[in-house]
mmCIF file of C-alpha atoms in Angstrom:
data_model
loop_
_atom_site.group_PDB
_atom_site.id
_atom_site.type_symbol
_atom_site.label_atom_id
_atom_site.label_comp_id
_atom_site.label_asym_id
_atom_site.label_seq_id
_atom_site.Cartn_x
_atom_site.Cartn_y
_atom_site.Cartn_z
ATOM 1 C CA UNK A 1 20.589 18.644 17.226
ATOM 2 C CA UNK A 2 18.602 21.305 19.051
ATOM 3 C CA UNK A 3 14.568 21.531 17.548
ATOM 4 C CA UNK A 4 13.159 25.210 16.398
ATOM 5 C CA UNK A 5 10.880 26.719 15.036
ATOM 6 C CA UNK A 6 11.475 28.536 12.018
ATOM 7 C CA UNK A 7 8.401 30.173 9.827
ATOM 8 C CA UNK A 8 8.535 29.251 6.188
ATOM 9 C CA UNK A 9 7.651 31.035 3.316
ATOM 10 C CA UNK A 10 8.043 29.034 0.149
ATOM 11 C CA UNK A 11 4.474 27.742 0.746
ATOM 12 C CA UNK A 12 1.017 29.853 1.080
ATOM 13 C CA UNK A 13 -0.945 28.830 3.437
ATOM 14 C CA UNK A 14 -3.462 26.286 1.668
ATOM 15 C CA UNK A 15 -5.377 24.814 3.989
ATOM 16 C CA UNK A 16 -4.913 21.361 4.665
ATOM 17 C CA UNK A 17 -8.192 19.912 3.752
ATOM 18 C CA UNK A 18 -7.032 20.945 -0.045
ATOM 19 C CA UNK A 19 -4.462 18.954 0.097
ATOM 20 C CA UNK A 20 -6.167 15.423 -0.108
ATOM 21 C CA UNK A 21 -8.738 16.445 -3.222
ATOM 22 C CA UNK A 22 -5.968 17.227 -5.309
ATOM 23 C CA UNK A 23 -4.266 14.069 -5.370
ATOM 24 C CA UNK A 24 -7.970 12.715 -5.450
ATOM 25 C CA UNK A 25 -8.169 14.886 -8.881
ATOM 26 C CA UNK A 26 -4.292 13.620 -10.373
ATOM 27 C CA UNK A 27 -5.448 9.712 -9.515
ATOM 28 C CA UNK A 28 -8.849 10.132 -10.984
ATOM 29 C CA UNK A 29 -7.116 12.350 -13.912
ATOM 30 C CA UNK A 30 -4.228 10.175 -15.113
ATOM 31 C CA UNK A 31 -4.564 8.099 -17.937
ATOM 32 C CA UNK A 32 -3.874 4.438 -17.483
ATOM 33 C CA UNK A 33 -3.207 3.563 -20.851
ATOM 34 C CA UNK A 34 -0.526 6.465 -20.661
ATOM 35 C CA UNK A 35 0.966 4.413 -16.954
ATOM 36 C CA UNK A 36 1.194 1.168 -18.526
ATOM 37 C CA UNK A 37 3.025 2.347 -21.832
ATOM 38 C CA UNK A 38 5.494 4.247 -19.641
ATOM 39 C CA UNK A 39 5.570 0.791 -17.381
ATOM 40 C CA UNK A 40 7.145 -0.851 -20.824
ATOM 41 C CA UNK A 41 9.585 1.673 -21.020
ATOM 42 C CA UNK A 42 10.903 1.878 -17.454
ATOM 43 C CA UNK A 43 10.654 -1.858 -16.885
ATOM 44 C CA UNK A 44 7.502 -1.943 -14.590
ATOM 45 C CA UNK A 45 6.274 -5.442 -15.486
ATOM 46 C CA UNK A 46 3.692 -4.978 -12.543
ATOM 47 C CA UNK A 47 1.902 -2.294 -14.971
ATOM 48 C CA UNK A 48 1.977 -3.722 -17.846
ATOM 49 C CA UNK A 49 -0.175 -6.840 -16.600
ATOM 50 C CA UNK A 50 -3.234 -4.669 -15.979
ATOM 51 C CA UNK A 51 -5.716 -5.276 -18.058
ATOM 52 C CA UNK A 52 -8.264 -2.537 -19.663
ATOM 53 C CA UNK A 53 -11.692 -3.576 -18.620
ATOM 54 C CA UNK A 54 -12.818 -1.836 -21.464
ATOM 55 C CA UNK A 55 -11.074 -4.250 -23.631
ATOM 56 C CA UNK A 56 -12.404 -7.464 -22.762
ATOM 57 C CA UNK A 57 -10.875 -11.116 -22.558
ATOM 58 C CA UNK A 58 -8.519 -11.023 -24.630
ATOM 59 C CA UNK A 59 -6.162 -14.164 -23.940
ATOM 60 C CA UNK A 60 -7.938 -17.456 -22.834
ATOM 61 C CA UNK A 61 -8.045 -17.758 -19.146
ATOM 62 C CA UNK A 62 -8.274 -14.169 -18.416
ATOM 63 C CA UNK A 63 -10.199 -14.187 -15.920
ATOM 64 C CA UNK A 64 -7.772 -15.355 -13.808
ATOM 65 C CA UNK A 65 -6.039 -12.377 -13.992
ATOM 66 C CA UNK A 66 -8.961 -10.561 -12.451
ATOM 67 C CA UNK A 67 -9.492 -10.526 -8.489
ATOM 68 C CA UNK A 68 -13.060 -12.193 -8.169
ATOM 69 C CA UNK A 69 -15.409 -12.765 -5.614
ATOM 70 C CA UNK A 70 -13.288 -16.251 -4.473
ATOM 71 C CA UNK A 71 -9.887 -14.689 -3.847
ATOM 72 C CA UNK A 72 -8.457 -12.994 -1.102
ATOM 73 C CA UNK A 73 -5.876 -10.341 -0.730
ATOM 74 C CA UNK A 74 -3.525 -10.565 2.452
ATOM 75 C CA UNK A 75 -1.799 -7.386 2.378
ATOM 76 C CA UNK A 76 0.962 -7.824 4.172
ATOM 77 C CA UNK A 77 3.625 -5.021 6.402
ATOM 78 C CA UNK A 78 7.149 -5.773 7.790
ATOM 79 C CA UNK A 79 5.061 -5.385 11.601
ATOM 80 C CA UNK A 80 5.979 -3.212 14.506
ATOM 81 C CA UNK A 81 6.614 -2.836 18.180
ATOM 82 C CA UNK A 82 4.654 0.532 18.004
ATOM 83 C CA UNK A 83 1.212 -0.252 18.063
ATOM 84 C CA UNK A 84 0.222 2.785 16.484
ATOM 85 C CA UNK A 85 1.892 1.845 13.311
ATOM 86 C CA UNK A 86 0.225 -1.857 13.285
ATOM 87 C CA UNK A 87 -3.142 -0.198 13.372
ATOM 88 C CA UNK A 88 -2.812 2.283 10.197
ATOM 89 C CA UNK A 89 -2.204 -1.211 8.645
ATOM 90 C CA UNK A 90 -5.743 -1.865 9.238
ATOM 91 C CA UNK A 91 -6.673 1.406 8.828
ATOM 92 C CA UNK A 92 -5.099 0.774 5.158
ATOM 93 C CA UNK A 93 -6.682 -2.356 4.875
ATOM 94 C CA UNK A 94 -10.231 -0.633 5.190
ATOM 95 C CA UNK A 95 -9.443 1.950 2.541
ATOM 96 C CA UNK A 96 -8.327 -0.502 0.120
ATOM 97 C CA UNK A 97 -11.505 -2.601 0.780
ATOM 98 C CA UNK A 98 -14.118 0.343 0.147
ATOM 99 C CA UNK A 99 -11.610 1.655 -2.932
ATOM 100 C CA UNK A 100 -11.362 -1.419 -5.026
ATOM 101 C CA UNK A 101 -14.635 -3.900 -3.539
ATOM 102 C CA UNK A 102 -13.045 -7.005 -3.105
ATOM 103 C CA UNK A 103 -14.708 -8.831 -0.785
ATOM 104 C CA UNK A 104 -11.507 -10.853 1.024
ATOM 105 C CA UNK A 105 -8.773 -8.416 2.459
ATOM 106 C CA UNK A 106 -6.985 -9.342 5.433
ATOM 107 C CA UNK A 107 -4.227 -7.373 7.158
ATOM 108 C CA UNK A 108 -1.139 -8.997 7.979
ATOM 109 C CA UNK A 109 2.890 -8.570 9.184
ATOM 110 C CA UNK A 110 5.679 -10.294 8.666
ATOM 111 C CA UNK A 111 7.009 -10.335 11.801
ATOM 112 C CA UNK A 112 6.521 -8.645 15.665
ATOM 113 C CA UNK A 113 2.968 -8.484 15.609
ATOM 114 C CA UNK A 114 -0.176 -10.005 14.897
ATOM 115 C CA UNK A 115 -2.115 -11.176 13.012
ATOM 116 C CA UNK A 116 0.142 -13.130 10.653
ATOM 117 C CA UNK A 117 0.651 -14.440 7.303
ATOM 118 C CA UNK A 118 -0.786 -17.408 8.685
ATOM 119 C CA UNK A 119 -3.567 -16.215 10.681
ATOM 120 C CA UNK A 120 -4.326 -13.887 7.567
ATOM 121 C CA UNK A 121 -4.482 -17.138 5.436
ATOM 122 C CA UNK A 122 -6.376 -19.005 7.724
ATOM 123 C CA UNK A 123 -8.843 -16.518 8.238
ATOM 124 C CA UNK A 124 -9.200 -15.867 4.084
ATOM 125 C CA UNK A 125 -10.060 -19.909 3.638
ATOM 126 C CA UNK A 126 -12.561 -19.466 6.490
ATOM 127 C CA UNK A 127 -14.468 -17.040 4.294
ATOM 128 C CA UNK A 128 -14.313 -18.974 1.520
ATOM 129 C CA UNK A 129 -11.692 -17.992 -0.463
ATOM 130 C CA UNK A 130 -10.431 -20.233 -3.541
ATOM 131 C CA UNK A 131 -7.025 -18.305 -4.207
ATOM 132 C CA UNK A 132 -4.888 -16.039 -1.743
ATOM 133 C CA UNK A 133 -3.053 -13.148 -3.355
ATOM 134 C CA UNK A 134 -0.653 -11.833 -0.540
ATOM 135 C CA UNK A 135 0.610 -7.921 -1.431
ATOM 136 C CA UNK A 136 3.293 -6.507 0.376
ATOM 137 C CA UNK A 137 2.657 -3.297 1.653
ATOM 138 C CA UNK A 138 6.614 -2.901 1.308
ATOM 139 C CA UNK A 139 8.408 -0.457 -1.459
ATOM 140 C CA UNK A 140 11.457 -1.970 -2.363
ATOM 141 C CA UNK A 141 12.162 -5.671 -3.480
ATOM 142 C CA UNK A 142 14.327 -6.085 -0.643
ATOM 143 C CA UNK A 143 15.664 -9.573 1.292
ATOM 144 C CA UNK A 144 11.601 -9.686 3.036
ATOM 145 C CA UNK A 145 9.742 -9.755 -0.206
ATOM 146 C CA UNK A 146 12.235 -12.149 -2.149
ATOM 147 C CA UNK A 147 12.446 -14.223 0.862
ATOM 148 C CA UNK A 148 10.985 -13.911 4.149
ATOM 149 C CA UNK A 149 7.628 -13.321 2.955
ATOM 150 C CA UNK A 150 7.444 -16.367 0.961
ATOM 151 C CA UNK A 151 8.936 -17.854 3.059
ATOM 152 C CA UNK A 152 6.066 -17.491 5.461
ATOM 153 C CA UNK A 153 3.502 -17.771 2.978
ATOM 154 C CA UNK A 154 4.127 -21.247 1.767
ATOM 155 C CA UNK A 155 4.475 -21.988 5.703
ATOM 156 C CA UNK A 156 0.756 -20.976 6.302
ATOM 157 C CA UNK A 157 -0.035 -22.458 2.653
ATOM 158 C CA UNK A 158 0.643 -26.136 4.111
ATOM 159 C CA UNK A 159 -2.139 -26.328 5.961
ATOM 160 C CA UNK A 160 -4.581 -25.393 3.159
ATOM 161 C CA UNK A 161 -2.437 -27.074 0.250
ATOM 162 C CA UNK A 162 -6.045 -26.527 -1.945
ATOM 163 C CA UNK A 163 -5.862 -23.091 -2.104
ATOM 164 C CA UNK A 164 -3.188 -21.896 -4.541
ATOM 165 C CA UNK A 165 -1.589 -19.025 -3.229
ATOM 166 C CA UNK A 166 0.797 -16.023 -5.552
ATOM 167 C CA UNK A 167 3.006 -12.937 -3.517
ATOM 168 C CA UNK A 168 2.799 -10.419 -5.562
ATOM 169 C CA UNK A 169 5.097 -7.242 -6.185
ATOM 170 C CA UNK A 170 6.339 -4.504 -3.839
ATOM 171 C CA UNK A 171 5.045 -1.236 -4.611
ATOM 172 C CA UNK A 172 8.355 -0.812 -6.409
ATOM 173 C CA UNK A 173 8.140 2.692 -8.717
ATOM 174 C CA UNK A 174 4.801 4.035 -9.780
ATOM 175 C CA UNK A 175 3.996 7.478 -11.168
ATOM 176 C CA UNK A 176 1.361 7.913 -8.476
ATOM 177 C CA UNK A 177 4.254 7.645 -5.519
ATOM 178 C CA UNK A 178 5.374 10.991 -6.771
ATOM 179 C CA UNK A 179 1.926 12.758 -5.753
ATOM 180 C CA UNK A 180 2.071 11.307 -2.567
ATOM 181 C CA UNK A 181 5.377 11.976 -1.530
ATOM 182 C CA UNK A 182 4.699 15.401 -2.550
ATOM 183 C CA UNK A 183 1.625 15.376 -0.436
ATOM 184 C CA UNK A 184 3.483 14.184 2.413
ATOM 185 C CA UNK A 185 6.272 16.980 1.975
ATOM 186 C CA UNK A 186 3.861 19.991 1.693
ATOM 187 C CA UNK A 187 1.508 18.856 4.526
ATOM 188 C CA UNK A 188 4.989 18.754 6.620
ATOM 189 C CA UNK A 189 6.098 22.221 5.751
ATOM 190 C CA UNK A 190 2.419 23.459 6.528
ATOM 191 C CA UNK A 191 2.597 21.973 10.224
ATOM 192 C CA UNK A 192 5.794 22.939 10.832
ATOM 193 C CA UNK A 193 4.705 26.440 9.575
ATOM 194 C CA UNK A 194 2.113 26.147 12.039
ATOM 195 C CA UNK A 195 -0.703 26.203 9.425
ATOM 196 C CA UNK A 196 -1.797 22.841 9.934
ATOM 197 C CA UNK A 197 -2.364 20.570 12.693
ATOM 198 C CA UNK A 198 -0.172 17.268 12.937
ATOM 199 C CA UNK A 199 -1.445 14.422 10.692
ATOM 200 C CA UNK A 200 -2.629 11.478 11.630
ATOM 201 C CA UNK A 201 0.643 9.824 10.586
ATOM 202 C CA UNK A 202 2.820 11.982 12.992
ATOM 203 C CA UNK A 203 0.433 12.591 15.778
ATOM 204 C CA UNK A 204 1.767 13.017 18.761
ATOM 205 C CA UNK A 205 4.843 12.280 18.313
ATOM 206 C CA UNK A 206 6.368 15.317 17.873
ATOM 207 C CA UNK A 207 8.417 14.388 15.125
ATOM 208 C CA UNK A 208 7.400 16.801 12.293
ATOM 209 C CA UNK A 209 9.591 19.836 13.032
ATOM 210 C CA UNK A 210 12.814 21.749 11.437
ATOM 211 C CA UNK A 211 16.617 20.370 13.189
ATOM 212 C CA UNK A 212 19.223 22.791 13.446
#
């Protein structure tokens, strides 16, 4: 296949910093309560085990349901050759940080890269942490997150056998994917129209462009 370039017309041309407030407006828009009731119906256990703050304790023990000050989160990609793609891991990491305040996150891959589950363990009991939740950054709940990954977790979890460890779900199916894939799909168009500049995803790569 032969790359051109082909003006599209489906789209106007928004501009591209418009782009990232309006699926700031749909996550700060959508109803939670609305997310976990549709969670019962489509099976997404993950969902239903939030709990509304607003609520309070309401089963003994909650608070071990919360992420406090003592745990860490190790979130956790497959891991790549391309350094480029190891780095928005951290990148990631950072955002979800500053988003949600935890004080523990660590990056981590599976495999081909560093750090590691292990190092990313290690480094979470060196800053204290009581309890290591490890969160693949993975979609599916595919051979890595029913095996390899805990796998590799209970490796690094022998040499701090005090610190009870849990892998959570994949990102599996969440209402919220939808906005960003459509993100992702307009911003495309929009480049490949030529009224955007590449983002930071595809960056010089060249890979965002119409096949024929």
């Amino acid at each position: 296949m032969h790359p051109v370039s082909v003006p599209l017309q489906p789209f106007t041309a928004t501009p591209a910093s418009l782009l990232i407030p309006r699926s700031t407006a749909v996550r700060n828009s959508i109803d939670f309560g609305e997310l976990r009731r549709a969670g019962r119906s489509s099976g997404n256990l993950a969902m239903n085990s939030i709990q509304n703050p607003s609520r309070g304790s309401e089963t003994p023990g909650s608070e071990d349901f919360n992420v406090g000050d003592k745990d860490a989160v190790v979130i956790v990609d497959h891991g790549s050759r391309r350094q480029e793609s190891n780095l928005m891991l951290n990148d990631f990491v950072e955002m979800f940080r500053a988003r949600t305040g935890y004080k523990i996150v660590e990056p981590a891959h599976m495999e081909l890269a560093e750090p590691t589950i292990k190092d990313a363990f290690g480094k979470c009991v060196q800053q204290g942490a009581s309890r290591v939740i490890v969160s693949p950054y993975f979609l599916s709940p595919g051979r890595h997150w029913k095996q390899d990954i805990p796998t590799l977790a209970a490796e690094a979890s022998k040499e701090h056998s005090n610190i009870p460890y849990i892998v959570t779900a994949p990102l599996g199916l969440h209402e919220l994917m939808v906005d960003i894939m459509n993100d992702r799909i307009k911003y495309c168009l929009l480049q490949v129209a030529g009224d955007v500049d590449e983002c930071t995803v595809c960056a010089g790569t060249g890979k965002c462009r119409l096949y024929s």
